[in-house]
Coordinates of C-alpha atoms and ligand atoms in Angstrom, one line a residue:
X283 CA -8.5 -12.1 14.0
X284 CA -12.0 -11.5 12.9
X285 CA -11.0 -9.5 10.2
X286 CA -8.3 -12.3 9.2
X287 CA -11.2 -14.7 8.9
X288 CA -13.6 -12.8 7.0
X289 CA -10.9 -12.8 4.0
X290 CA -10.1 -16.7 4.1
X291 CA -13.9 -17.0 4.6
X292 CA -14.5 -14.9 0.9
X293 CA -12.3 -17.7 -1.3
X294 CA -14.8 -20.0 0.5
X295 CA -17.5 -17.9 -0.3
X296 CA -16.1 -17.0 -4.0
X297 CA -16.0 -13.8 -3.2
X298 CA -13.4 -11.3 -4.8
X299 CA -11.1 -9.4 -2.9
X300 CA -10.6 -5.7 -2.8
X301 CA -7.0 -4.4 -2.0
X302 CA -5.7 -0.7 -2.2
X303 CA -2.4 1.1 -0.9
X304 CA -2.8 3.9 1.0
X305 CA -0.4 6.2 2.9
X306 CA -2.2 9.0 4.4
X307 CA -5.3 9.6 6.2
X308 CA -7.5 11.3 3.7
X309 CA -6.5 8.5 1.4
X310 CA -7.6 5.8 4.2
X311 CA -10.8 7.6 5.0
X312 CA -11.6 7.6 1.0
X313 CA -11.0 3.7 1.3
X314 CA -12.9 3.5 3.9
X315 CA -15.6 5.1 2.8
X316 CA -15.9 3.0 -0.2
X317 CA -15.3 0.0 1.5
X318 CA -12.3 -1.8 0.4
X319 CA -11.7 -5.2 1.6
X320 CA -7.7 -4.4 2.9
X321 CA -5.9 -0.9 3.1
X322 CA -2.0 -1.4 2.2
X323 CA 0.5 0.6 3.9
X324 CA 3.2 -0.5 0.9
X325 CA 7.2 0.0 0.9
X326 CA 5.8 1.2 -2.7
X327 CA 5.6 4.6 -0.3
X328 CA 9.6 4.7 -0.7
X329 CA 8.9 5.2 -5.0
X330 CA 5.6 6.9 -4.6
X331 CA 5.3 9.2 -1.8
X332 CA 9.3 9.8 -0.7
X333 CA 10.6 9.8 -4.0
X334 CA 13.0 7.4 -3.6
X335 CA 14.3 4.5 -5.9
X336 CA 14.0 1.7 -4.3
X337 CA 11.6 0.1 -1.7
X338 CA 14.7 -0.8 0.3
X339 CA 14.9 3.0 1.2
X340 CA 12.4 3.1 3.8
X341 CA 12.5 1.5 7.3
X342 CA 10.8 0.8 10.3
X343 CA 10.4 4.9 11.2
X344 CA 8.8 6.0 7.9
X345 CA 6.7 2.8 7.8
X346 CA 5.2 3.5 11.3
X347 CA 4.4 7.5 10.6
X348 CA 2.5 6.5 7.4
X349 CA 1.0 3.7 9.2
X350 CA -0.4 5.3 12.5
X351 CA -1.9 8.2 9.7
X352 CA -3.9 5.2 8.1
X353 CA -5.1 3.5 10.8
X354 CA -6.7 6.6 12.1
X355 CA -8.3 7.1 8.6
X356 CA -9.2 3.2 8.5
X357 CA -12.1 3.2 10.8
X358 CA -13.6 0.0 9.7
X359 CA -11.0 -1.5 7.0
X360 CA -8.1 -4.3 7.4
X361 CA -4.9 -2.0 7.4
X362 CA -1.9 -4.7 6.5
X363 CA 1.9 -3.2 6.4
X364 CA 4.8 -4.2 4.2
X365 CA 7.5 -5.1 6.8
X366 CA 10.5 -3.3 5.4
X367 CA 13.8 -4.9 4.0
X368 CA 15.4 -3.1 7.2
X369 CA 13.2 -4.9 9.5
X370 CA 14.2 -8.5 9.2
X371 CA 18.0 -8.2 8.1
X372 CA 18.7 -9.7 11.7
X373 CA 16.9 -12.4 11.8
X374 CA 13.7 -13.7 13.5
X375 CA 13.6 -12.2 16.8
X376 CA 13.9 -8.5 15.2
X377 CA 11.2 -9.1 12.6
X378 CA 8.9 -10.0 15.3
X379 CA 9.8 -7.3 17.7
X380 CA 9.1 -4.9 14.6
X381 CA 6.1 -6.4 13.4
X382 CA 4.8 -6.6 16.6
X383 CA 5.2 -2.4 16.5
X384 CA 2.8 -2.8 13.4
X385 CA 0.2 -4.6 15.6
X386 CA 0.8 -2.2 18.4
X387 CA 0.0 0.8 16.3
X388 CA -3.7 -1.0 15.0
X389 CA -2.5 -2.7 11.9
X390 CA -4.3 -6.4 11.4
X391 CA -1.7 -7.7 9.7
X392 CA 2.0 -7.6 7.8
X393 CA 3.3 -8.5 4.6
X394 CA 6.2 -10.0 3.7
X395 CA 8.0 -10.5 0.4
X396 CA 10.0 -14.2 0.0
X397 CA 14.1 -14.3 -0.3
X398 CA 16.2 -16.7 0.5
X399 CA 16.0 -18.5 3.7
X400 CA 12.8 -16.6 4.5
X401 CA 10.8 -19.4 6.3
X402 CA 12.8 -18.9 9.9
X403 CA 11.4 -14.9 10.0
X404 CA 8.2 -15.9 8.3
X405 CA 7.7 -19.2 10.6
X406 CA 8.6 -16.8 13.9
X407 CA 6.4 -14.1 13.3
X408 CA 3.5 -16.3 12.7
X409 CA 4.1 -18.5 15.6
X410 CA 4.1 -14.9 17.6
X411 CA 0.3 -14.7 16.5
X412 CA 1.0 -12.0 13.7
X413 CA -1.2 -12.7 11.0
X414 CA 1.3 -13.0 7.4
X415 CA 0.5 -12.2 3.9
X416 CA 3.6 -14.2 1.8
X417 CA 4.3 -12.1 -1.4
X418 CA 5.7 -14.0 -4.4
X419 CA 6.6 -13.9 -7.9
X420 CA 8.6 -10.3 -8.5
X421 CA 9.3 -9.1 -5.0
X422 CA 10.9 -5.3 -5.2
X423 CA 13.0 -5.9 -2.1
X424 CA 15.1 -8.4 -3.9
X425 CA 15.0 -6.8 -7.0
X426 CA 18.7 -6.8 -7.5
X427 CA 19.1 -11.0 -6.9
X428 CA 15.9 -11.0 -9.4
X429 CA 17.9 -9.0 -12.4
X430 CA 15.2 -6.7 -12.4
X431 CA 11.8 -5.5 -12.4
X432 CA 10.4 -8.5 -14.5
X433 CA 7.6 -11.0 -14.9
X434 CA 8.7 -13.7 -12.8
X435 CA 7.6 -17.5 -13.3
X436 CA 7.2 -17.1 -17.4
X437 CA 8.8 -21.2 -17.9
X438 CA 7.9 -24.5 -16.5
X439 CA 10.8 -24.5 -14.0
X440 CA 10.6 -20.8 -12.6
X441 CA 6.7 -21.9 -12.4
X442 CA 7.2 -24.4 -10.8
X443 CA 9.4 -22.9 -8.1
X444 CA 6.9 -20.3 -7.4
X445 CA 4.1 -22.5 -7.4
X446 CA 6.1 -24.1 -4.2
X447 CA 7.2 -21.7 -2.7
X448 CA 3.1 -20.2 -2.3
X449 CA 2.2 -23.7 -1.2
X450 CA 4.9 -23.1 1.8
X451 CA 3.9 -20.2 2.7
X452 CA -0.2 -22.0 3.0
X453 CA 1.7 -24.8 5.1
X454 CA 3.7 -22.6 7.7
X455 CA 0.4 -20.2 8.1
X456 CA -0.3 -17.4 6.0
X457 CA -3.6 -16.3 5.7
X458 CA -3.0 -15.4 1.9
X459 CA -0.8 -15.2 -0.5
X460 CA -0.2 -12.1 -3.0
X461 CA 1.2 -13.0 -6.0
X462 CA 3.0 -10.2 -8.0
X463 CA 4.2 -9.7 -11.7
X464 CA 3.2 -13.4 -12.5
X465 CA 1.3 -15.3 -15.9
X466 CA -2.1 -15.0 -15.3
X467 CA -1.8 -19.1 -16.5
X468 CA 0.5 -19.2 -13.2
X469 CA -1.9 -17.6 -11.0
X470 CA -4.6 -19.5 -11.9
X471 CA -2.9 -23.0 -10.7
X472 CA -1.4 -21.4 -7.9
X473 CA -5.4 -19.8 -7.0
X474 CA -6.6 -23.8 -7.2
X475 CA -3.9 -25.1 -5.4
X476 CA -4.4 -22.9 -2.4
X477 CA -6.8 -22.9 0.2
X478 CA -6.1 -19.4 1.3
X479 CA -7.0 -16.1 -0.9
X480 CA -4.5 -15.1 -3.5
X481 CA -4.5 -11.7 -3.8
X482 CA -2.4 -10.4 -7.7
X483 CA -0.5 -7.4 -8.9
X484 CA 0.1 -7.9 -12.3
X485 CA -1.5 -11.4 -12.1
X486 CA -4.4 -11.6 -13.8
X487 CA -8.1 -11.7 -13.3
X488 CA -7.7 -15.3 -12.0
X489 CA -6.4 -14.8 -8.0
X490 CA -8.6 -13.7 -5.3
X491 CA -8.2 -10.7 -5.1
X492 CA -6.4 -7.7 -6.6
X493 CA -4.1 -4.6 -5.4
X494 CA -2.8 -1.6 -7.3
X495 CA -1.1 1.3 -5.6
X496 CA -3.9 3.8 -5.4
X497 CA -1.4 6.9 -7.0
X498 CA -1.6 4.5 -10.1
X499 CA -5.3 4.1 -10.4
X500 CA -5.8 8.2 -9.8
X501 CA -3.3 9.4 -12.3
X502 CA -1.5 11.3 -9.2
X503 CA 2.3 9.5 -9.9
X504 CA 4.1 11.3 -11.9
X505 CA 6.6 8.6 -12.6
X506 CA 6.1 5.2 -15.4
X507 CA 2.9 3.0 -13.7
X508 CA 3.6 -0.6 -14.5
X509 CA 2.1 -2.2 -17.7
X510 CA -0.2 -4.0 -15.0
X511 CA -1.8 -0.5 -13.5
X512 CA -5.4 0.7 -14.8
X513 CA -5.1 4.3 -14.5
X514 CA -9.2 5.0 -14.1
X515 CA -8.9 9.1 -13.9
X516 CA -5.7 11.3 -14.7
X517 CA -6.1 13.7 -11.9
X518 CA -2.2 15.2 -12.0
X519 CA -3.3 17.6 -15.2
X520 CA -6.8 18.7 -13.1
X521 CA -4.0 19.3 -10.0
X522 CA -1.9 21.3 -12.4
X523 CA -4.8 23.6 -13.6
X524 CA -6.1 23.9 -10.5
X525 CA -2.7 24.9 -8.9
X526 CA -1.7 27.4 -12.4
X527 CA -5.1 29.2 -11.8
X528 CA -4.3 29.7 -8.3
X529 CA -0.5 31.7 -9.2
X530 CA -2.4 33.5 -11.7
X531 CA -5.1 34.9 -9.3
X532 CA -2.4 35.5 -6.5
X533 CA -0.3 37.4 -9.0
X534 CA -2.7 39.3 -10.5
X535 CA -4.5 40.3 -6.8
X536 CA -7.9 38.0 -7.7
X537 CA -7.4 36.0 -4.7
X538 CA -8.3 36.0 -1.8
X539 CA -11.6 38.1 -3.4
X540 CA -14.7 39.1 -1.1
X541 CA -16.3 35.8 -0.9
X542 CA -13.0 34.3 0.6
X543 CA -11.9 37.4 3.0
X544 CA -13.1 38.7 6.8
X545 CA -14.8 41.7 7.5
X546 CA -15.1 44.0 10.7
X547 CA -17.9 46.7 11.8
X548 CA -17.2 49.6 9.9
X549 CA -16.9 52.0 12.8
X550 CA -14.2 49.5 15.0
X551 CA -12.4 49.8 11.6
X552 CA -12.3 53.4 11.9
X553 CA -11.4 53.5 15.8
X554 CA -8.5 51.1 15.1
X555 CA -7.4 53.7 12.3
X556 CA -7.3 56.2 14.5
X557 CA -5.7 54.6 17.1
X558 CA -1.9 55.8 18.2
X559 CA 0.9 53.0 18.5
Ligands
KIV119 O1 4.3 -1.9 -1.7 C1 3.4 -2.1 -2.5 O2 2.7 -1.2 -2.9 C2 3.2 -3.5 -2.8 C3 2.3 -3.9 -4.0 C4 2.2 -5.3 -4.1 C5 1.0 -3.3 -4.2 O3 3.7 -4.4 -2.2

Protein backbone atom coordinates (compact mmCIF):
# COMPACT_ATOMS: atom_id res chain seq x y z
CA UNK A 1 0.00 0.00 0.00
CA UNK A 2 3.02 2.22 0.58
CA UNK A 3 3.95 2.02 -2.82
CA UNK A 4 0.20 2.75 -3.98
CA UNK A 5 0.52 6.00 -1.92
CA UNK A 6 3.71 7.24 -3.10
CA UNK A 7 2.06 7.48 -6.78
CA UNK A 8 -1.23 9.37 -5.73
CA UNK A 9 1.15 11.39 -3.47
CA UNK A 10 3.38 12.50 -6.93
CA UNK A 11 0.07 14.24 -8.83
CA UNK A 12 -0.01 16.01 -5.31
CA UNK A 13 3.47 16.65 -5.45
CA UNK A 14 3.46 17.47 -9.40
CA UNK A 15 5.62 14.94 -9.93
CA UNK A 16 5.74 12.99 -13.30
CA UNK A 17 5.35 9.45 -13.42
CA UNK A 18 7.66 6.86 -14.83
CA UNK A 19 6.02 3.63 -16.29
CA UNK A 20 7.79 0.78 -18.44
CA UNK A 21 6.66 -2.89 -19.46
CA UNK A 22 8.83 -5.45 -18.73
CA UNK A 23 8.57 -9.21 -19.06
CA UNK A 24 11.70 -10.83 -17.95
CA UNK A 25 14.11 -10.51 -15.23
CA UNK A 26 17.04 -8.94 -16.81
CA UNK A 27 14.61 -6.43 -18.25
CA UNK A 28 13.11 -5.81 -14.48
CA UNK A 29 16.60 -5.54 -13.00
CA UNK A 30 17.45 -2.82 -15.88
CA UNK A 31 14.26 -0.98 -14.55
CA UNK A 32 15.20 -1.31 -11.54
CA UNK A 33 18.36 -0.14 -11.62
CA UNK A 34 17.32 3.01 -13.26
CA UNK A 35 14.57 3.57 -11.13
CA UNK A 36 11.32 3.66 -12.79
CA UNK A 37 8.37 4.64 -10.93
CA UNK A 38 6.04 1.27 -11.99
CA UNK A 39 7.27 -1.98 -13.90
CA UNK A 40 4.30 -3.34 -16.27
CA UNK A 41 3.85 -6.88 -16.75
CA UNK A 42 1.51 -6.01 -20.05
CA UNK A 43 -0.94 -8.55 -22.15
CA UNK A 44 1.21 -6.44 -24.81
CA UNK A 45 3.57 -9.77 -23.86
CA UNK A 46 0.98 -11.80 -26.19
CA UNK A 47 2.20 -9.32 -29.52
CA UNK A 48 5.68 -8.66 -28.20
CA UNK A 49 7.23 -11.55 -26.57
CA UNK A 50 4.85 -14.74 -27.71
CA UNK A 51 4.21 -13.58 -31.06
CA UNK A 52 0.85 -13.74 -30.99
CA UNK A 53 -1.97 -11.31 -32.53
CA UNK A 54 -3.90 -10.31 -30.11
CA UNK A 55 -3.63 -9.60 -26.32
CA UNK A 56 -6.62 -11.87 -25.86
CA UNK A 57 -4.09 -14.72 -26.48
CA UNK A 58 -2.53 -14.94 -23.23
CA UNK A 59 -4.15 -16.03 -19.87
CA UNK A 60 -3.67 -16.40 -16.39
CA UNK A 61 -0.60 -19.16 -16.85
CA UNK A 62 1.64 -17.06 -19.21
CA UNK A 63 0.81 -13.90 -17.24
CA UNK A 64 2.02 -15.52 -13.85
CA UNK A 65 5.43 -17.08 -15.46
CA UNK A 66 6.33 -13.61 -16.79
CA UNK A 67 5.20 -12.08 -13.73
CA UNK A 68 7.03 -14.23 -10.95
CA UNK A 69 10.45 -13.50 -13.48
CA UNK A 70 9.77 -9.68 -12.88
CA UNK A 71 9.14 -9.50 -9.44
CA UNK A 72 12.36 -11.26 -8.77
CA UNK A 73 14.16 -8.65 -11.02
CA UNK A 74 12.04 -5.77 -9.32
CA UNK A 75 13.80 -5.52 -6.10
CA UNK A 76 12.65 -2.05 -5.23
CA UNK A 77 10.00 -1.01 -8.10
CA UNK A 78 5.98 -1.17 -8.18
CA UNK A 79 5.38 -4.40 -10.47
CA UNK A 80 1.47 -3.83 -11.74
CA UNK A 81 -0.09 -6.80 -14.03
CA UNK A 82 -2.57 -6.54 -16.86
CA UNK A 83 -5.34 -8.95 -15.72
CA UNK A 84 -6.02 -10.90 -18.83
CA UNK A 85 -9.28 -10.95 -20.99
CA UNK A 86 -9.36 -14.83 -19.71
CA UNK A 87 -9.35 -13.79 -16.18
CA UNK A 88 -12.68 -11.96 -15.71
CA UNK A 89 -14.98 -13.62 -18.46
CA UNK A 90 -16.89 -15.17 -15.32
CA UNK A 91 -17.57 -12.57 -13.52
CA UNK A 92 -16.40 -11.01 -10.23
CA UNK A 93 -15.63 -13.70 -7.97
CA UNK A 94 -13.03 -15.20 -10.66
CA UNK A 95 -11.33 -11.93 -11.34
CA UNK A 96 -10.58 -11.61 -7.71
CA UNK A 97 -9.51 -15.17 -7.11
CA UNK A 98 -7.04 -14.45 -10.19
CA UNK A 99 -5.95 -11.20 -9.18
CA UNK A 100 -5.49 -12.14 -5.86
CA UNK A 101 -2.75 -14.87 -7.63
CA UNK A 102 -1.13 -11.56 -8.88
CA UNK A 103 -0.74 -10.24 -5.27
CA UNK A 104 0.30 -13.63 -4.09
CA UNK A 105 3.22 -13.80 -6.46
CA UNK A 106 4.55 -10.00 -5.20
CA UNK A 107 2.84 -7.80 -7.69
CA UNK A 108 1.44 -4.25 -5.93
CA UNK A 109 -1.12 -3.96 -8.19
CA UNK A 110 -3.39 -4.99 -11.44
CA UNK A 111 -4.66 -3.29 -14.39
CA UNK A 112 -7.66 -3.58 -15.96
CA UNK A 113 -8.95 -2.28 -19.29
CA UNK A 114 -12.89 -0.95 -19.31
CA UNK A 115 -15.80 -2.97 -21.36
CA UNK A 116 -19.10 -3.10 -20.96
CA UNK A 117 -20.50 -3.73 -17.62
CA UNK A 118 -16.99 -3.62 -16.14
CA UNK A 119 -17.88 -1.84 -12.76
CA UNK A 120 -19.19 -5.27 -10.96
CA UNK A 121 -15.38 -6.99 -11.54
CA UNK A 122 -13.71 -3.68 -11.08
CA UNK A 123 -15.91 -2.67 -7.91
CA UNK A 124 -15.15 -6.50 -6.44
CA UNK A 125 -11.61 -6.62 -6.79
CA UNK A 126 -11.15 -3.29 -5.23
CA UNK A 127 -13.43 -3.93 -2.34
CA UNK A 128 -11.05 -7.30 -1.99
CA UNK A 129 -8.22 -4.66 -1.20
CA UNK A 130 -6.48 -5.18 -4.66
CA UNK A 131 -5.13 -1.97 -5.59
CA UNK A 132 -6.76 -1.12 -9.63
CA UNK A 133 -5.29 0.91 -12.35
CA UNK A 134 -8.69 1.61 -14.87
CA UNK A 135 -7.38 1.76 -18.52
CA UNK A 136 -9.44 3.83 -20.97
CA UNK A 137 -9.56 5.26 -24.29
CA UNK A 138 -8.40 2.27 -26.90
CA UNK A 139 -8.33 -0.78 -24.81
CA UNK A 140 -6.71 -3.87 -26.97
CA UNK A 141 -8.84 -6.42 -25.25
CA UNK A 142 -11.92 -5.05 -26.82
CA UNK A 143 -10.45 -4.17 -29.87
CA UNK A 144 -12.90 -6.00 -32.02
CA UNK A 145 -16.26 -3.97 -30.24
CA UNK A 146 -13.81 -0.82 -30.86
CA UNK A 147 -13.50 -1.44 -34.92
CA UNK A 148 -9.97 -1.33 -34.45
CA UNK A 149 -6.78 -0.11 -33.26
CA UNK A 150 -7.76 3.68 -33.25
CA UNK A 151 -7.59 6.96 -31.39
CA UNK A 152 -10.46 6.78 -29.30
CA UNK A 153 -12.37 9.95 -27.93
CA UNK A 154 -11.46 12.33 -31.23
CA UNK A 155 -15.44 14.20 -30.95
CA UNK A 156 -17.24 15.90 -28.29
CA UNK A 157 -19.53 12.88 -27.58
CA UNK A 158 -16.86 9.97 -27.63
CA UNK A 159 -14.99 12.59 -25.24
CA UNK A 160 -17.31 12.98 -23.27
CA UNK A 161 -17.95 9.29 -22.64
CA UNK A 162 -14.45 8.68 -21.80
CA UNK A 163 -14.12 11.65 -19.77
CA UNK A 164 -16.96 9.65 -17.50
CA UNK A 165 -16.15 6.70 -17.69
CA UNK A 166 -12.20 7.86 -15.95
CA UNK A 167 -14.28 9.83 -13.45
CA UNK A 168 -15.99 6.29 -12.42
CA UNK A 169 -13.27 4.53 -12.27
CA UNK A 170 -11.74 7.71 -9.43
CA UNK A 171 -15.31 7.21 -7.61
CA UNK A 172 -15.30 3.27 -7.26
CA UNK A 173 -11.34 3.40 -6.16
CA UNK A 174 -8.70 3.22 -8.52
CA UNK A 175 -5.61 4.55 -7.61
CA UNK A 176 -5.04 5.91 -11.31
CA UNK A 177 -6.13 5.89 -14.37
CA UNK A 178 -4.13 5.17 -17.73
CA UNK A 179 -5.40 6.62 -20.52
CA UNK A 180 -4.46 5.06 -23.96
CA UNK A 181 -4.64 6.21 -27.67
CA UNK A 182 -6.47 9.47 -26.64
CA UNK A 183 -6.16 13.61 -27.89
CA UNK A 184 -3.69 14.96 -25.86
CA UNK A 185 -6.72 17.97 -25.59
CA UNK A 186 -8.69 14.85 -23.92
CA UNK A 187 -6.11 13.97 -21.54
CA UNK A 188 -5.53 17.16 -20.38
CA UNK A 189 -9.33 17.69 -19.00
CA UNK A 190 -9.46 14.26 -17.96
CA UNK A 191 -5.61 14.95 -15.91
CA UNK A 192 -7.70 18.19 -14.19
CA UNK A 193 -10.66 16.42 -13.47
CA UNK A 194 -9.01 13.67 -11.62
CA UNK A 195 -7.61 13.46 -8.34
CA UNK A 196 -5.68 10.34 -8.95
CA UNK A 197 -2.54 10.12 -11.47
CA UNK A 198 -3.23 9.59 -15.08
CA UNK A 199 -0.81 7.72 -16.55
CA UNK A 200 -0.89 7.97 -21.07
CA UNK A 201 0.04 5.83 -23.98
CA UNK A 202 -0.41 7.71 -26.89
CA UNK A 203 -1.87 10.59 -24.72
CA UNK A 204 0.20 13.36 -24.75
CA UNK A 205 2.59 15.13 -22.53
CA UNK A 206 -0.37 16.36 -20.43
CA UNK A 207 -1.28 13.03 -17.98
CA UNK A 208 0.78 12.07 -15.11
CA UNK A 209 2.64 9.87 -16.17
CA UNK A 210 3.70 7.93 -19.24
CA UNK A 211 4.15 4.09 -20.38
CA UNK A 212 5.60 2.61 -23.60
CA UNK A 213 6.33 -1.06 -24.01
CA UNK A 214 10.11 -1.13 -23.32
CA UNK A 215 10.73 -3.50 -26.88
CA UNK A 216 9.46 -0.09 -28.52
CA UNK A 217 11.72 2.33 -26.85
CA UNK A 218 14.89 -0.24 -27.58
CA UNK A 219 14.29 -0.90 -31.24
CA UNK A 220 14.13 -4.82 -30.12
CA UNK A 221 10.29 -5.46 -31.87
CA UNK A 222 10.52 -6.41 -34.97
CA UNK A 223 6.92 -5.76 -35.79
CA UNK A 224 5.12 -1.81 -36.73
CA UNK A 225 5.60 0.27 -33.04
CA UNK A 226 2.57 2.57 -32.77
CA UNK A 227 2.79 6.24 -34.20
CA UNK A 228 2.81 7.09 -30.26
CA UNK A 229 6.29 4.95 -29.49
CA UNK A 230 9.77 6.92 -29.30
CA UNK A 231 12.14 4.39 -30.48
CA UNK A 232 15.42 5.98 -28.39
CA UNK A 233 18.14 3.21 -29.77
CA UNK A 234 17.58 0.55 -32.67
CA UNK A 235 19.34 -2.26 -30.99
CA UNK A 236 17.75 -5.24 -33.48
CA UNK A 237 20.47 -4.33 -36.36
CA UNK A 238 23.45 -4.16 -33.40
CA UNK A 239 21.69 -7.84 -32.33
CA UNK A 240 21.90 -8.92 -35.99
CA UNK A 241 25.65 -8.01 -36.43
CA UNK A 242 26.45 -9.19 -33.39
CA UNK A 243 24.71 -12.63 -34.02
CA UNK A 244 26.10 -12.70 -38.14
CA UNK A 245 29.74 -12.22 -36.73
CA UNK A 246 29.15 -15.02 -34.36
CA UNK A 247 28.03 -17.79 -37.59
CA UNK A 248 30.94 -16.40 -39.34
CA UNK A 249 33.52 -17.18 -36.58
CA UNK A 250 31.93 -20.62 -35.76
CA UNK A 251 32.00 -21.49 -39.49
CA UNK A 252 35.18 -20.44 -40.23
CA UNK A 253 36.81 -22.16 -36.71
CA UNK A 254 37.57 -18.37 -35.06
CA UNK A 255 35.53 -19.20 -32.19
CA UNK A 256 35.89 -20.34 -29.40
CA UNK A 257 39.79 -18.86 -29.90
CA UNK A 258 42.42 -19.10 -26.85
CA UNK A 259 41.15 -16.32 -24.87
CA UNK A 260 37.60 -18.05 -24.63
CA UNK A 261 38.87 -21.89 -24.20
CA UNK A 262 40.28 -24.23 -21.09
CA UNK A 263 43.52 -25.47 -20.69
CA UNK A 264 45.07 -28.55 -18.77
CA UNK A 265 48.86 -29.24 -17.47
CA UNK A 266 50.62 -30.33 -20.31
CA UNK A 267 51.87 -33.60 -18.90
CA UNK A 268 48.05 -34.84 -17.56
CA UNK A 269 47.31 -34.08 -21.26
CA UNK A 270 49.78 -36.51 -22.28
CA UNK A 271 48.86 -39.24 -19.54
CA UNK A 272 45.17 -39.03 -20.60
CA UNK A 273 46.56 -39.60 -24.30
CA UNK A 274 48.11 -42.46 -23.45
CA UNK A 275 45.62 -43.86 -21.51
CA UNK A 276 43.72 -47.32 -22.84
CA UNK A 277 39.75 -47.32 -22.84
O1 LIG B 1 0.01 -4.33 -22.19
C1 LIG B 1 0.53 -3.22 -22.33
O2 LIG B 1 1.70 -3.11 -22.70
C2 LIG B 1 -0.28 -2.05 -22.06
C3 LIG B 1 0.13 -0.68 -22.53
C4 LIG B 1 -0.80 0.31 -22.07
C5 LIG B 1 1.49 -0.24 -22.26
O3 LIG B 1 -1.31 -2.19 -21.47
Amino acid sequence: MKKIEEIKNKKLKGERIVMLTAYDYPFACFLDEVGVDIILVGDSLANVLLGLSSTREVGMKEMLHHVRAVVRGAQNTMVVADMPFEAYQNGPQQAVENARQFLNEGCHAIKMEWFEGCLDVFSAVIKAGIPLMGHVGLTPQSVLEQKGMKVQGKDLESGRLIIKNAKVLEDIGCFSVLLECVPMELAKIITARLKVPTIGVGAGVYCDGQVLVVHDILGLFKGRSPKFSKKYIDLLPLIKQAVEQYKKEVLAGEFPDDAHSFHMPSDEVKKLGSLKF
